mmCIF file of C-alpha atoms in Angstrom:
data_model
loop_
_atom_site.group_PDB
_atom_site.id
_atom_site.type_symbol
_atom_site.label_atom_id
_atom_site.label_comp_id
_atom_site.label_asym_id
_atom_site.label_seq_id
_atom_site.Cartn_x
_atom_site.Cartn_y
_atom_site.Cartn_z
ATOM 1 C CA MET A 1 60.879 56.067 54.860
ATOM 2 C CA ILE A 2 64.294 54.961 56.309
ATOM 3 C CA GLU A 3 67.864 55.428 56.215
ATOM 4 C CA LYS A 4 69.422 51.975 57.780
ATOM 5 C CA ALA A 5 68.321 48.956 58.545
ATOM 6 C CA LEU A 6 65.628 48.721 61.051
ATOM 7 C CA THR A 7 66.332 47.092 64.667
ATOM 8 C CA SER A 8 64.269 44.536 66.362
ATOM 9 C CA ALA A 9 63.108 48.056 68.798
ATOM 10 C CA ASP A 10 62.433 49.719 65.742
ATOM 11 C CA VAL A 11 60.078 47.145 64.149
ATOM 12 C CA GLU A 12 58.354 46.059 67.793
ATOM 13 C CA PHE A 13 57.420 50.085 68.023
ATOM 14 C CA VAL A 14 55.994 50.171 64.285
ATOM 15 C CA THR A 15 54.487 47.699 64.057
ATOM 16 C CA THR A 16 52.529 47.865 67.381
ATOM 17 C CA LEU A 17 51.462 51.591 66.548
ATOM 18 C CA HIS A 18 48.225 50.376 65.548
ATOM 19 C CA GLY A 19 47.384 47.524 68.361
ATOM 20 C CA ASP A 20 46.083 44.621 66.620
ATOM 21 C CA GLU A 21 44.983 46.456 63.608
ATOM 22 C CA SER A 22 46.027 44.813 60.422
ATOM 23 C CA VAL A 23 48.337 47.120 58.997
ATOM 24 C CA SER A 24 50.650 46.318 56.042
ATOM 25 C CA PHE A 25 54.211 48.540 55.280
ATOM 26 C CA HIS A 26 55.606 49.649 52.261
ATOM 27 C CA VAL A 27 59.143 50.629 52.862
ATOM 28 C CA LEU A 28 61.639 53.124 50.946
ATOM 29 C CA LEU A 29 65.115 53.315 51.958
ATOM 30 C CA GLN A 30 67.300 55.772 51.217
ATOM 31 C CA PRO A 31 71.118 54.626 52.014
ATOM 32 C CA ARG A 32 72.274 57.225 54.659
ATOM 33 C CA GLY A 33 75.472 57.914 52.852
ATOM 34 C CA ASP A 34 73.351 59.585 49.322
ATOM 35 C CA GLN A 35 71.216 61.642 51.204
ATOM 36 C CA ALA A 36 72.882 63.955 53.407
ATOM 37 C CA ASP A 37 76.191 65.936 53.130
ATOM 38 C CA ARG A 38 78.746 65.055 55.242
ATOM 39 C CA LEU A 39 79.310 68.185 57.014
ATOM 40 C CA LEU A 40 75.398 67.883 57.754
ATOM 41 C CA ARG A 41 76.041 64.272 59.796
ATOM 42 C CA ALA A 42 79.123 65.291 61.185
ATOM 43 C CA ILE A 43 77.466 68.563 62.558
ATOM 44 C CA ASP A 44 74.974 66.202 64.258
ATOM 45 C CA ASP A 45 77.132 63.984 65.468
ATOM 46 C CA VAL A 46 78.547 66.683 67.202
ATOM 47 C CA ALA A 47 75.478 67.432 68.336
ATOM 48 C CA LEU A 48 74.895 64.649 69.697
ATOM 49 C CA GLY A 49 78.200 63.926 71.421
ATOM 50 C CA GLU A 50 79.629 61.462 69.419
ATOM 51 C CA LEU A 51 83.066 63.172 68.339
ATOM 52 C CA ASP A 52 84.145 60.068 67.392
ATOM 53 C CA GLU A 53 81.194 59.255 64.957
ATOM 54 C CA ALA A 54 81.784 62.979 63.382
ATOM 55 C CA VAL A 55 85.493 61.751 62.505
ATOM 56 C CA ARG A 56 84.708 58.539 61.403
ATOM 57 C CA GLU A 57 81.717 60.311 57.984
ATOM 58 C CA GLY A 58 84.225 60.520 55.936
ATOM 59 C CA GLU A 59 83.803 56.392 55.699
ATOM 60 C CA THR A 60 80.225 56.437 55.426
ATOM 61 C CA PRO A 61 79.511 54.617 51.975
ATOM 62 C CA GLU A 62 78.606 56.478 48.989
ATOM 63 C CA GLY A 63 77.894 55.753 45.084
ATOM 64 C CA GLU A 64 77.320 52.584 45.120
ATOM 65 C CA GLU A 65 78.634 51.173 48.146
ATOM 66 C CA ALA A 66 75.987 52.340 49.502
ATOM 67 C CA LEU A 67 73.154 51.357 47.465
ATOM 68 C CA SER A 68 74.408 47.846 48.153
ATOM 69 C CA THR A 69 74.559 48.131 51.743
ATOM 70 C CA GLY A 70 71.235 49.742 51.187
ATOM 71 C CA ARG A 71 69.790 46.803 49.523
ATOM 72 C CA ARG A 72 71.379 45.002 52.490
ATOM 73 C CA ALA A 73 69.508 46.520 54.594
ATOM 74 C CA LEU A 74 66.252 46.578 53.040
ATOM 75 C CA GLU A 75 66.013 42.839 53.335
ATOM 76 C CA VAL A 76 66.564 43.108 56.940
ATOM 77 C CA SER A 77 63.962 45.627 56.912
ATOM 78 C CA LEU A 78 61.219 43.933 55.536
ATOM 79 C CA THR A 79 62.266 40.169 56.699
ATOM 80 C CA ALA A 80 61.757 41.383 59.877
ATOM 81 C CA LEU A 81 58.843 42.924 59.731
ATOM 82 C CA ARG A 82 57.470 40.191 57.773
ATOM 83 C CA ALA A 83 58.911 37.720 60.523
ATOM 84 C CA SER A 84 56.495 39.985 62.946
ATOM 85 C CA GLY A 85 53.085 39.052 60.947
ATOM 86 C CA SER A 86 53.065 42.046 59.155
ATOM 87 C CA ALA A 87 52.477 41.921 55.450
ATOM 88 C CA ALA A 88 55.697 44.241 53.459
ATOM 89 C CA ALA A 89 57.118 45.474 50.386
ATOM 90 C CA GLY A 90 59.882 47.897 49.756
ATOM 91 C CA ARG A 91 61.971 49.628 46.884
ATOM 92 C CA LEU A 92 65.641 50.824 47.839
ATOM 93 C CA ILE A 93 66.023 54.991 47.080
ATOM 94 C CA ASP A 94 68.556 56.399 44.802
ATOM 95 C CA ALA A 95 67.288 60.087 44.232
ATOM 96 C CA HIS A 96 64.791 62.254 45.331
ATOM 97 C CA PRO A 97 62.670 60.327 48.186
ATOM 98 C CA LEU A 98 60.279 62.839 48.696
ATOM 99 C CA ASP A 99 58.862 62.439 44.774
ATOM 100 C CA GLU A 100 59.031 58.652 45.547
ATOM 101 C CA LEU A 101 57.507 58.784 48.518
ATOM 102 C CA GLN A 102 54.327 60.983 47.280
ATOM 103 C CA SER A 103 53.842 58.488 44.253
ATOM 104 C CA LEU A 104 54.325 55.907 46.784
ATOM 105 C CA VAL A 105 50.987 57.004 49.051
ATOM 106 C CA GLN A 106 49.125 57.632 45.993
ATOM 107 C CA GLU A 107 50.058 54.415 44.077
ATOM 108 C CA VAL A 108 49.112 52.021 47.634
ATOM 109 C CA GLY A 109 46.440 54.848 48.391
ATOM 110 C CA ALA A 110 48.711 54.834 52.160
ATOM 111 C CA ASP A 111 46.865 56.130 55.362
ATOM 112 C CA GLU A 112 50.072 57.639 57.213
ATOM 113 C CA VAL A 113 54.006 57.962 56.624
ATOM 114 C CA ILE A 114 56.260 57.124 58.979
ATOM 115 C CA VAL A 115 59.500 58.340 59.006
ATOM 116 C CA LEU A 116 61.875 56.096 60.979
ATOM 117 C CA THR A 117 65.456 57.823 61.072
ATOM 118 C CA ASP A 118 68.294 58.950 63.329
ATOM 119 C CA PRO A 119 68.056 62.329 64.566
ATOM 120 C CA HIS A 120 69.172 65.007 61.920
ATOM 121 C CA TYR A 121 69.472 68.386 64.133
ATOM 122 C CA VAL A 122 70.669 70.732 61.456
ATOM 123 C CA GLU A 123 67.708 70.101 59.050
ATOM 124 C CA GLU A 124 64.940 69.382 61.739
ATOM 125 C CA PHE A 125 65.866 73.029 62.848
ATOM 126 C CA PHE A 126 65.524 74.415 59.330
ATOM 127 C CA HIS A 127 62.641 72.486 58.842
ATOM 128 C CA ARG A 128 64.745 70.249 55.985
ATOM 129 C CA ASP A 129 64.712 66.802 57.274
ATOM 130 C CA TRP A 130 62.080 64.425 55.325
ATOM 131 C CA ALA A 131 59.204 64.284 58.069
ATOM 132 C CA SER A 132 59.513 67.763 57.465
ATOM 133 C CA ARG A 133 59.143 67.998 53.777
ATOM 134 C CA ALA A 134 56.483 65.461 53.532
ATOM 135 C CA ARG A 135 54.324 67.050 55.485
ATOM 136 C CA HIS A 136 54.125 69.477 52.441
ATOM 137 C CA LYS A 137 53.784 67.012 49.712
ATOM 138 C CA VAL A 138 51.545 63.980 50.846
ATOM 139 C CA GLY A 139 48.909 64.551 52.036
ATOM 140 C CA VAL A 140 48.502 61.995 54.232
ATOM 141 C CA PRO A 141 49.583 62.511 58.205
ATOM 142 C CA VAL A 142 53.251 62.391 58.503
ATOM 143 C CA LEU A 143 54.459 60.309 61.968
ATOM 144 C CA LYS A 144 58.515 60.935 62.811
ATOM 145 C CA LEU A 145 60.215 58.694 64.779
ATOM 146 C CA PHE A 146 63.641 58.148 65.752
ATOM 147 C CA SER A 147 65.653 55.008 65.419
ATOM 148 C CA HIS A 148 65.515 53.042 69.228
ATOM 149 C CA SER A 149 69.893 52.187 68.277
ATOM 150 C CA GLU A 150 72.120 51.256 66.112
ATOM 151 C CA ALA A 151 71.286 48.416 63.695
#
């Protein structure tokens, strides 16, 4: 599960997690603008010392604009994973990401879930972030990783 396009550092990180083992990726992307409310994102920005970002949270795309941005981010991510030699498929999520994740895990017989996002300190503190909630829902190990840099 991701919330924005994978960077080259992210792709290298996830594709090398299992050494030479053959791995395929099934990517679910929910655009950031639709996943969390602005206040929580602004608090996270302040906690990270990124005051300029907190001020700009109102500019985060929402609705159809977020979906359009998400489609491009998903395609960029899938292209990068495939270019690294991995099999990759994906889909955009517009609601209920954990229900979609649970269905996908069962559908493809996933061995593990990787949640790769920016830090979300408020949600993490209350165990309301995707990874914490997924651990109770999907029935496979959930690895939580933070994005390496801006996409």
